[in-house]
């Protein structure tokens, strides 16, 4: 389950309802999904999409999303650092950013137009929906692994626009939860 921190206010939320409620005040949707039938985190993309088809269709109807895919990123992914460098600086999109985490973890930072920057560590079972225009940045955790369903309104229009505010550099890209190194218990 996600952990939400307000670093500069020394406040942590680890309850799903409290997290959803806080994020709702920023127009960010947070949900936890359970599959319609058991599915392995490393099952084929087709099987994963099928297991969550009900939730995906609900969200598509709500937000006008037209496609869903599964993205896989891990330490062995060619060009990983270049890929991460695109997203770990503060940016926004003219599309919603919708991610449902199937496996692994990641750290979103969001800078609301008013109020403190929030840090949200997400893991398997977490859905995050950042509306278009939301200032945010994203890092992987130390295990550098994430698998997620993405939904798009128009995949060809999804590009990062950088704010160049420099705020991202004042936050540590370090996850909060216990470290899981693949292959280690
Ligand atoms: Fe983004």
JSON list of C-alpha atoms and ligand atoms in Angstrom, two decimals:
[
{"chain": "A", "resi": 1, "resn": "UNK", "atom": "CA", "xyz": [0.00, 0.00, 0.00]},
{"chain": "A", "resi": 2, "resn": "UNK", "atom": "CA", "xyz": [1.11, 3.52, -0.65]},
{"chain": "A", "resi": 3, "resn": "UNK", "atom": "CA", "xyz": [2.81, 5.79, 1.87]},
{"chain": "A", "resi": 4, "resn": "UNK", "atom": "CA", "xyz": [2.24, 9.53, 1.58]},
{"chain": "A", "resi": 5, "resn": "UNK", "atom": "CA", "xyz": [4.63, 12.00, 3.20]},
{"chain": "A", "resi": 6, "resn": "UNK", "atom": "CA", "xyz": [4.64, 15.74, 3.62]},
{"chain": "A", "resi": 7, "resn": "UNK", "atom": "CA", "xyz": [8.39, 15.94, 4.13]},
{"chain": "A", "resi": 8, "resn": "UNK", "atom": "CA", "xyz": [8.60, 19.56, 5.23]},
{"chain": "A", "resi": 9, "resn": "UNK", "atom": "CA", "xyz": [5.72, 19.14, 7.67]},
{"chain": "A", "resi": 10, "resn": "UNK", "atom": "CA", "xyz": [6.99, 15.85, 9.07]},
{"chain": "A", "resi": 11, "resn": "UNK", "atom": "CA", "xyz": [3.65, 14.16, 8.42]},
{"chain": "A", "resi": 12, "resn": "UNK", "atom": "CA", "xyz": [3.06, 10.60, 7.15]},
{"chain": "A", "resi": 13, "resn": "UNK", "atom": "CA", "xyz": [-0.17, 8.96, 5.97]},
{"chain": "A", "resi": 14, "resn": "UNK", "atom": "CA", "xyz": [-0.23, 5.19, 5.61]},
{"chain": "A", "resi": 15, "resn": "UNK", "atom": "CA", "xyz": [-3.97, 4.53, 5.69]},
{"chain": "A", "resi": 16, "resn": "UNK", "atom": "CA", "xyz": [-5.62, 4.07, 2.28]},
{"chain": "A", "resi": 17, "resn": "UNK", "atom": "CA", "xyz": [-8.66, 6.15, 3.17]},
{"chain": "A", "resi": 18, "resn": "UNK", "atom": "CA", "xyz": [-6.58, 8.97, 4.63]},
{"chain": "A", "resi": 19, "resn": "UNK", "atom": "CA", "xyz": [-4.33, 8.95, 1.55]},
{"chain": "A", "resi": 20, "resn": "UNK", "atom": "CA", "xyz": [-7.28, 8.96, -0.86]},
{"chain": "A", "resi": 21, "resn": "UNK", "atom": "CA", "xyz": [-8.97, 11.74, 1.09]},
{"chain": "A", "resi": 22, "resn": "UNK", "atom": "CA", "xyz": [-5.84, 13.92, 1.13]},
{"chain": "A", "resi": 23, "resn": "UNK", "atom": "CA", "xyz": [-5.17, 13.39, -2.57]},
{"chain": "A", "resi": 24, "resn": "UNK", "atom": "CA", "xyz": [-8.77, 14.12, -3.46]},
{"chain": "A", "resi": 25, "resn": "UNK", "atom": "CA", "xyz": [-8.28, 17.66, -2.15]},
{"chain": "A", "resi": 26, "resn": "UNK", "atom": "CA", "xyz": [-5.63, 17.99, -4.88]},
{"chain": "A", "resi": 27, "resn": "UNK", "atom": "CA", "xyz": [-7.90, 16.38, -7.53]},
{"chain": "A", "resi": 28, "resn": "UNK", "atom": "CA", "xyz": [-5.66, 13.31, -7.56]},
{"chain": "A", "resi": 29, "resn": "UNK", "atom": "CA", "xyz": [-7.40, 9.96, -7.56]},
{"chain": "A", "resi": 30, "resn": "UNK", "atom": "CA", "xyz": [-5.96, 7.18, -5.42]},
{"chain": "A", "resi": 31, "resn": "UNK", "atom": "CA", "xyz": [-7.50, 3.70, -5.30]},
{"chain": "A", "resi": 32, "resn": "UNK", "atom": "CA", "xyz": [-6.51, 0.18, -4.46]},
{"chain": "A", "resi": 33, "resn": "UNK", "atom": "CA", "xyz": [-7.55, -2.45, -6.96]},
{"chain": "A", "resi": 34, "resn": "UNK", "atom": "CA", "xyz": [-7.85, -6.19, -6.49]},
{"chain": "A", "resi": 35, "resn": "UNK", "atom": "CA", "xyz": [-7.88, -8.43, -9.57]},
{"chain": "A", "resi": 36, "resn": "UNK", "atom": "CA", "xyz": [-11.06, -10.16, -10.66]},
{"chain": "A", "resi": 37, "resn": "UNK", "atom": "CA", "xyz": [-9.14, -13.45, -10.53]},
{"chain": "A", "resi": 38, "resn": "UNK", "atom": "CA", "xyz": [-5.66, -14.29, -9.25]},
{"chain": "A", "resi": 39, "resn": "UNK", "atom": "CA", "xyz": [-2.88, -13.18, -11.60]},
{"chain": "A", "resi": 40, "resn": "UNK", "atom": "CA", "xyz": [0.87, -13.51, -11.24]},
{"chain": "A", "resi": 41, "resn": "UNK", "atom": "CA", "xyz": [2.71, -10.17, -11.21]},
{"chain": "A", "resi": 42, "resn": "UNK", "atom": "CA", "xyz": [4.84, -11.45, -14.09]},
{"chain": "A", "resi": 43, "resn": "UNK", "atom": "CA", "xyz": [1.94, -12.84, -16.13]},
{"chain": "A", "resi": 44, "resn": "UNK", "atom": "CA", "xyz": [1.67, -11.68, -19.74]},
{"chain": "A", "resi": 45, "resn": "UNK", "atom": "CA", "xyz": [0.46, -8.13, -20.33]},
{"chain": "A", "resi": 46, "resn": "UNK", "atom": "CA", "xyz": [-2.69, -9.59, -21.88]},
{"chain": "A", "resi": 47, "resn": "UNK", "atom": "CA", "xyz": [-3.48, -11.64, -18.77]},
{"chain": "A", "resi": 48, "resn": "UNK", "atom": "CA", "xyz": [-2.79, -8.69, -16.46]},
{"chain": "A", "resi": 49, "resn": "UNK", "atom": "CA", "xyz": [-5.07, -6.39, -18.46]},
{"chain": "A", "resi": 50, "resn": "UNK", "atom": "CA", "xyz": [-7.73, -9.08, -18.46]},
{"chain": "A", "resi": 51, "resn": "UNK", "atom": "CA", "xyz": [-7.53, -9.55, -14.69]},
{"chain": "A", "resi": 52, "resn": "UNK", "atom": "CA", "xyz": [-8.19, -5.84, -14.14]},
{"chain": "A", "resi": 53, "resn": "UNK", "atom": "CA", "xyz": [-10.54, -5.35, -17.11]},
{"chain": "A", "resi": 54, "resn": "UNK", "atom": "CA", "xyz": [-13.48, -4.26, -14.95]},
{"chain": "A", "resi": 55, "resn": "UNK", "atom": "CA", "xyz": [-11.54, -1.47, -13.20]},
{"chain": "A", "resi": 56, "resn": "UNK", "atom": "CA", "xyz": [-9.91, -0.42, -16.47]},
{"chain": "A", "resi": 57, "resn": "UNK", "atom": "CA", "xyz": [-13.24, -0.14, -18.27]},
{"chain": "A", "resi": 58, "resn": "UNK", "atom": "CA", "xyz": [-14.72, 1.86, -15.38]},
{"chain": "A", "resi": 59, "resn": "UNK", "atom": "CA", "xyz": [-11.83, 4.31, -15.53]},
{"chain": "A", "resi": 60, "resn": "UNK", "atom": "CA", "xyz": [-11.95, 4.52, -19.33]},
{"chain": "A", "resi": 61, "resn": "UNK", "atom": "CA", "xyz": [-15.62, 5.51, -19.15]},
{"chain": "A", "resi": 62, "resn": "UNK", "atom": "CA", "xyz": [-14.85, 8.12, -16.49]},
{"chain": "A", "resi": 63, "resn": "UNK", "atom": "CA", "xyz": [-11.79, 9.74, -18.00]},
{"chain": "A", "resi": 64, "resn": "UNK", "atom": "CA", "xyz": [-12.10, 9.16, -21.72]},
{"chain": "A", "resi": 65, "resn": "UNK", "atom": "CA", "xyz": [-9.07, 6.87, -21.83]},
{"chain": "A", "resi": 66, "resn": "UNK", "atom": "CA", "xyz": [-8.85, 4.93, -25.06]},
{"chain": "A", "resi": 67, "resn": "UNK", "atom": "CA", "xyz": [-5.91, 2.59, -24.58]},
{"chain": "A", "resi": 68, "resn": "UNK", "atom": "CA", "xyz": [-4.29, 0.61, -21.78]},
{"chain": "A", "resi": 69, "resn": "UNK", "atom": "CA", "xyz": [-0.90, -1.07, -21.82]},
{"chain": "A", "resi": 70, "resn": "UNK", "atom": "CA", "xyz": [1.61, -2.59, -19.41]},
{"chain": "A", "resi": 71, "resn": "UNK", "atom": "CA", "xyz": [5.04, -1.06, -18.90]},
{"chain": "A", "resi": 72, "resn": "UNK", "atom": "CA", "xyz": [7.94, -3.07, -17.49]},
{"chain": "A", "resi": 73, "resn": "UNK", "atom": "CA", "xyz": [11.06, -1.41, -16.20]},
{"chain": "A", "resi": 74, "resn": "UNK", "atom": "CA", "xyz": [13.92, -2.95, -14.25]},
{"chain": "A", "resi": 75, "resn": "UNK", "atom": "CA", "xyz": [17.65, -2.55, -13.67]},
{"chain": "A", "resi": 76, "resn": "UNK", "atom": "CA", "xyz": [18.36, -4.55, -16.85]},
{"chain": "A", "resi": 77, "resn": "UNK", "atom": "CA", "xyz": [16.22, -2.34, -19.09]},
{"chain": "A", "resi": 78, "resn": "UNK", "atom": "CA", "xyz": [18.46, -0.85, -21.82]},
{"chain": "A", "resi": 79, "resn": "UNK", "atom": "CA", "xyz": [18.63, 2.95, -21.56]},
{"chain": "A", "resi": 80, "resn": "UNK", "atom": "CA", "xyz": [17.00, 2.95, -18.12]},
{"chain": "A", "resi": 81, "resn": "UNK", "atom": "CA", "xyz": [18.92, 5.98, -16.82]},
{"chain": "A", "resi": 82, "resn": "UNK", "atom": "CA", "xyz": [18.07, 8.05, -19.89]},
{"chain": "A", "resi": 83, "resn": "UNK", "atom": "CA", "xyz": [14.42, 7.04, -19.52]},
{"chain": "A", "resi": 84, "resn": "UNK", "atom": "CA", "xyz": [14.35, 7.96, -15.82]},
{"chain": "A", "resi": 85, "resn": "UNK", "atom": "CA", "xyz": [16.09, 11.27, -16.50]},
{"chain": "A", "resi": 86, "resn": "UNK", "atom": "CA", "xyz": [13.05, 12.30, -18.54]},
{"chain": "A", "resi": 87, "resn": "UNK", "atom": "CA", "xyz": [10.71, 11.87, -15.60]},
{"chain": "A", "resi": 88, "resn": "UNK", "atom": "CA", "xyz": [12.70, 12.69, -12.47]},
{"chain": "A", "resi": 89, "resn": "UNK", "atom": "CA", "xyz": [12.57, 16.45, -13.15]},
{"chain": "A", "resi": 90, "resn": "UNK", "atom": "CA", "xyz": [9.43, 18.41, -12.41]},
{"chain": "A", "resi": 91, "resn": "UNK", "atom": "CA", "xyz": [7.09, 18.27, -15.40]},
{"chain": "A", "resi": 92, "resn": "UNK", "atom": "CA", "xyz": [3.48, 18.13, -16.48]},
{"chain": "A", "resi": 93, "resn": "UNK", "atom": "CA", "xyz": [1.53, 16.60, -19.34]},
{"chain": "A", "resi": 94, "resn": "UNK", "atom": "CA", "xyz": [-1.46, 17.71, -21.35]},
{"chain": "A", "resi": 95, "resn": "UNK", "atom": "CA", "xyz": [-2.82, 14.19, -20.70]},
{"chain": "A", "resi": 96, "resn": "UNK", "atom": "CA", "xyz": [-3.74, 12.59, -17.40]},
{"chain": "A", "resi": 97, "resn": "UNK", "atom": "CA", "xyz": [-1.02, 10.33, -15.97]},
{"chain": "A", "resi": 98, "resn": "UNK", "atom": "CA", "xyz": [-2.67, 7.08, -14.91]},
{"chain": "A", "resi": 99, "resn": "UNK", "atom": "CA", "xyz": [-0.64, 4.29, -13.36]},
{"chain": "A", "resi": 100, "resn": "UNK", "atom": "CA", "xyz": [-1.74, 1.09, -11.66]},
{"chain": "A", "resi": 101, "resn": "UNK", "atom": "CA", "xyz": [1.20, -0.71, -10.06]},
{"chain": "A", "resi": 102, "resn": "UNK", "atom": "CA", "xyz": [1.36, -4.46, -10.60]},
{"chain": "A", "resi": 103, "resn": "UNK", "atom": "CA", "xyz": [4.84, -5.09, -9.24]},
{"chain": "A", "resi": 104, "resn": "UNK", "atom": "CA", "xyz": [7.76, -3.13, -7.81]},
{"chain": "A", "resi": 105, "resn": "UNK", "atom": "CA", "xyz": [7.70, 0.36, -6.35]},
{"chain": "A", "resi": 106, "resn": "UNK", "atom": "CA", "xyz": [8.17, 3.98, -7.27]},
{"chain": "A", "resi": 107, "resn": "UNK", "atom": "CA", "xyz": [8.12, 7.45, -5.78]},
{"chain": "A", "resi": 108, "resn": "UNK", "atom": "CA", "xyz": [5.94, 10.25, -7.07]},
{"chain": "A", "resi": 109, "resn": "UNK", "atom": "CA", "xyz": [6.40, 13.83, -5.97]},
{"chain": "A", "resi": 110, "resn": "UNK", "atom": "CA", "xyz": [3.58, 16.26, -6.64]},
{"chain": "A", "resi": 111, "resn": "UNK", "atom": "CA", "xyz": [3.78, 20.04, -6.22]},
{"chain": "A", "resi": 112, "resn": "UNK", "atom": "CA", "xyz": [0.27, 21.43, -5.86]},
{"chain": "A", "resi": 113, "resn": "UNK", "atom": "CA", "xyz": [-0.40, 24.95, -7.11]},
{"chain": "A", "resi": 114, "resn": "UNK", "atom": "CA", "xyz": [-0.95, 25.75, -3.41]},
{"chain": "A", "resi": 115, "resn": "UNK", "atom": "CA", "xyz": [0.27, 23.86, -0.37]},
{"chain": "A", "resi": 116, "resn": "UNK", "atom": "CA", "xyz": [3.21, 21.60, 0.39]},
{"chain": "A", "resi": 117, "resn": "UNK", "atom": "CA", "xyz": [4.92, 19.17, -1.99]},
{"chain": "A", "resi": 118, "resn": "UNK", "atom": "CA", "xyz": [3.79, 15.61, -1.36]},
{"chain": "A", "resi": 119, "resn": "UNK", "atom": "CA", "xyz": [5.86, 12.44, -1.73]},
{"chain": "A", "resi": 120, "resn": "UNK", "atom": "CA", "xyz": [3.94, 9.24, -2.46]},
{"chain": "A", "resi": 121, "resn": "UNK", "atom": "CA", "xyz": [5.57, 5.87, -2.58]},
{"chain": "A", "resi": 122, "resn": "UNK", "atom": "CA", "xyz": [3.44, 3.47, -4.59]},
{"chain": "A", "resi": 123, "resn": "UNK", "atom": "CA", "xyz": [3.54, -0.31, -4.80]},
{"chain": "A", "resi": 124, "resn": "UNK", "atom": "CA", "xyz": [1.51, -3.27, -6.09]},
{"chain": "A", "resi": 125, "resn": "UNK", "atom": "CA", "xyz": [-2.23, -2.65, -5.87]},
{"chain": "A", "resi": 126, "resn": "UNK", "atom": "CA", "xyz": [-2.03, 1.18, -6.00]},
{"chain": "A", "resi": 127, "resn": "UNK", "atom": "CA", "xyz": [-3.72, 3.29, -8.65]},
{"chain": "A", "resi": 128, "resn": "UNK", "atom": "CA", "xyz": [-2.66, 6.91, -9.08]},
{"chain": "A", "resi": 129, "resn": "UNK", "atom": "CA", "xyz": [-4.39, 9.29, -11.45]},
{"chain": "A", "resi": 130, "resn": "UNK", "atom": "CA", "xyz": [-2.71, 12.66, -11.86]},
{"chain": "A", "resi": 131, "resn": "UNK", "atom": "CA", "xyz": [-4.91, 15.01, -13.89]},
{"chain": "A", "resi": 132, "resn": "UNK", "atom": "CA", "xyz": [-3.33, 16.76, -16.86]},
{"chain": "A", "resi": 133, "resn": "UNK", "atom": "CA", "xyz": [-1.36, 19.82, -15.85]},
{"chain": "A", "resi": 134, "resn": "UNK", "atom": "CA", "xyz": [-0.30, 18.39, -12.46]},
{"chain": "A", "resi": 135, "resn": "UNK", "atom": "CA", "xyz": [3.30, 19.34, -11.62]},
{"chain": "A", "resi": 136, "resn": "UNK", "atom": "CA", "xyz": [5.09, 16.15, -10.64]},
{"chain": "A", "resi": 137, "resn": "UNK", "atom": "CA", "xyz": [8.20, 14.02, -10.97]},
{"chain": "A", "resi": 138, "resn": "UNK", "atom": "CA", "xyz": [8.91, 10.31, -10.58]},
{"chain": "A", "resi": 139, "resn": "UNK", "atom": "CA", "xyz": [11.78, 8.13, -9.36]},
{"chain": "A", "resi": 140, "resn": "UNK", "atom": "CA", "xyz": [12.25, 4.40, -9.01]},
{"chain": "A", "resi": 141, "resn": "UNK", "atom": "CA", "xyz": [13.14, 3.00, -5.60]},
{"chain": "A", "resi": 142, "resn": "UNK", "atom": "CA", "xyz": [16.57, 1.46, -4.93]},
{"chain": "A", "resi": 143, "resn": "UNK", "atom": "CA", "xyz": [15.49, -1.89, -6.38]},
{"chain": "A", "resi": 144, "resn": "UNK", "atom": "CA", "xyz": [14.85, -0.09, -9.71]},
{"chain": "A", "resi": 145, "resn": "UNK", "atom": "CA", "xyz": [11.91, -2.19, -10.74]},
{"chain": "A", "resi": 146, "resn": "UNK", "atom": "CA", "xyz": [8.32, -1.39, -11.61]},
{"chain": "A", "resi": 147, "resn": "UNK", "atom": "CA", "xyz": [5.56, -2.92, -13.68]},
{"chain": "A", "resi": 148, "resn": "UNK", "atom": "CA", "xyz": [2.42, -0.88, -14.22]},
{"chain": "A", "resi": 149, "resn": "UNK", "atom": "CA", "xyz": [-0.74, -0.58, -16.27]},
{"chain": "A", "resi": 150, "resn": "UNK", "atom": "CA", "xyz": [-0.97, 2.79, -18.04]},
{"chain": "A", "resi": 151, "resn": "UNK", "atom": "CA", "xyz": [-4.08, 4.37, -19.48]},
{"chain": "A", "resi": 152, "resn": "UNK", "atom": "CA", "xyz": [-4.00, 7.04, -22.16]},
{"chain": "A", "resi": 153, "resn": "UNK", "atom": "CA", "xyz": [-6.44, 9.49, -23.65]},
{"chain": "A", "resi": 154, "resn": "UNK", "atom": "CA", "xyz": [-4.09, 9.91, -26.60]},
{"chain": "A", "resi": 155, "resn": "UNK", "atom": "CA", "xyz": [-0.78, 8.04, -26.32]},
{"chain": "A", "resi": 156, "resn": "UNK", "atom": "CA", "xyz": [0.87, 10.13, -29.05]},
{"chain": "A", "resi": 157, "resn": "UNK", "atom": "CA", "xyz": [0.22, 13.35, -27.09]},
{"chain": "A", "resi": 158, "resn": "UNK", "atom": "CA", "xyz": [1.81, 12.13, -23.87]},
{"chain": "A", "resi": 159, "resn": "UNK", "atom": "CA", "xyz": [5.05, 14.07, -23.45]},
{"chain": "A", "resi": 160, "resn": "UNK", "atom": "CA", "xyz": [6.73, 15.76, -20.48]},
{"chain": "A", "resi": 161, "resn": "UNK", "atom": "CA", "xyz": [6.80, 19.58, -20.33]},
{"chain": "A", "resi": 162, "resn": "UNK", "atom": "CA", "xyz": [9.42, 20.73, -17.85]},
{"chain": "A", "resi": 163, "resn": "UNK", "atom": "CA", "xyz": [8.69, 23.52, -15.39]},
{"chain": "A", "resi": 164, "resn": "UNK", "atom": "CA", "xyz": [12.42, 24.12, -14.70]},
{"chain": "A", "resi": 165, "resn": "UNK", "atom": "CA", "xyz": [11.37, 25.28, -11.21]},
{"chain": "A", "resi": 166, "resn": "UNK", "atom": "CA", "xyz": [14.30, 23.41, -9.62]},
{"chain": "A", "resi": 167, "resn": "UNK", "atom": "CA", "xyz": [12.03, 22.35, -6.73]},
{"chain": "A", "resi": 168, "resn": "UNK", "atom": "CA", "xyz": [12.67, 18.67, -7.55]},
{"chain": "A", "resi": 169, "resn": "UNK", "atom": "CA", "xyz": [16.33, 19.11, -6.58]},
{"chain": "A", "resi": 170, "resn": "UNK", "atom": "CA", "xyz": [15.36, 20.00, -3.02]},
{"chain": "A", "resi": 171, "resn": "UNK", "atom": "CA", "xyz": [13.77, 16.57, -2.37]},
{"chain": "A", "resi": 172, "resn": "UNK", "atom": "CA", "xyz": [15.64, 13.30, -1.90]},
{"chain": "A", "resi": 173, "resn": "UNK", "atom": "CA", "xyz": [14.59, 10.65, -4.42]},
{"chain": "A", "resi": 174, "resn": "UNK", "atom": "CA", "xyz": [14.59, 8.03, -1.69]},
{"chain": "A", "resi": 175, "resn": "UNK", "atom": "CA", "xyz": [11.72, 5.65, -0.98]},
{"chain": "A", "resi": 176, "resn": "UNK", "atom": "CA", "xyz": [10.40, 5.13, 2.54]},
{"chain": "A", "resi": 177, "resn": "UNK", "atom": "CA", "xyz": [9.34, 1.50, 2.67]},
{"chain": "A", "resi": 178, "resn": "UNK", "atom": "CA", "xyz": [11.65, -1.45, 3.41]},
{"chain": "A", "resi": 179, "resn": "UNK", "atom": "CA", "xyz": [14.14, -2.16, 0.66]},
{"chain": "A", "resi": 180, "resn": "UNK", "atom": "CA", "xyz": [13.41, -5.23, -1.44]},
{"chain": "A", "resi": 181, "resn": "UNK", "atom": "CA", "xyz": [16.39, -6.34, -3.51]},
{"chain": "A", "resi": 182, "resn": "UNK", "atom": "CA", "xyz": [15.31, -8.84, -6.17]},
{"chain": "A", "resi": 183, "resn": "UNK", "atom": "CA", "xyz": [16.58, -12.31, -5.26]},
{"chain": "A", "resi": 184, "resn": "UNK", "atom": "CA", "xyz": [16.99, -11.45, -1.58]},
{"chain": "A", "resi": 185, "resn": "UNK", "atom": "CA", "xyz": [14.55, -12.13, 1.21]},
{"chain": "B", "resi": 1, "resn": "LIG", "atom": "FE1", "xyz": [4.82, 12.38, -15.73]}
]
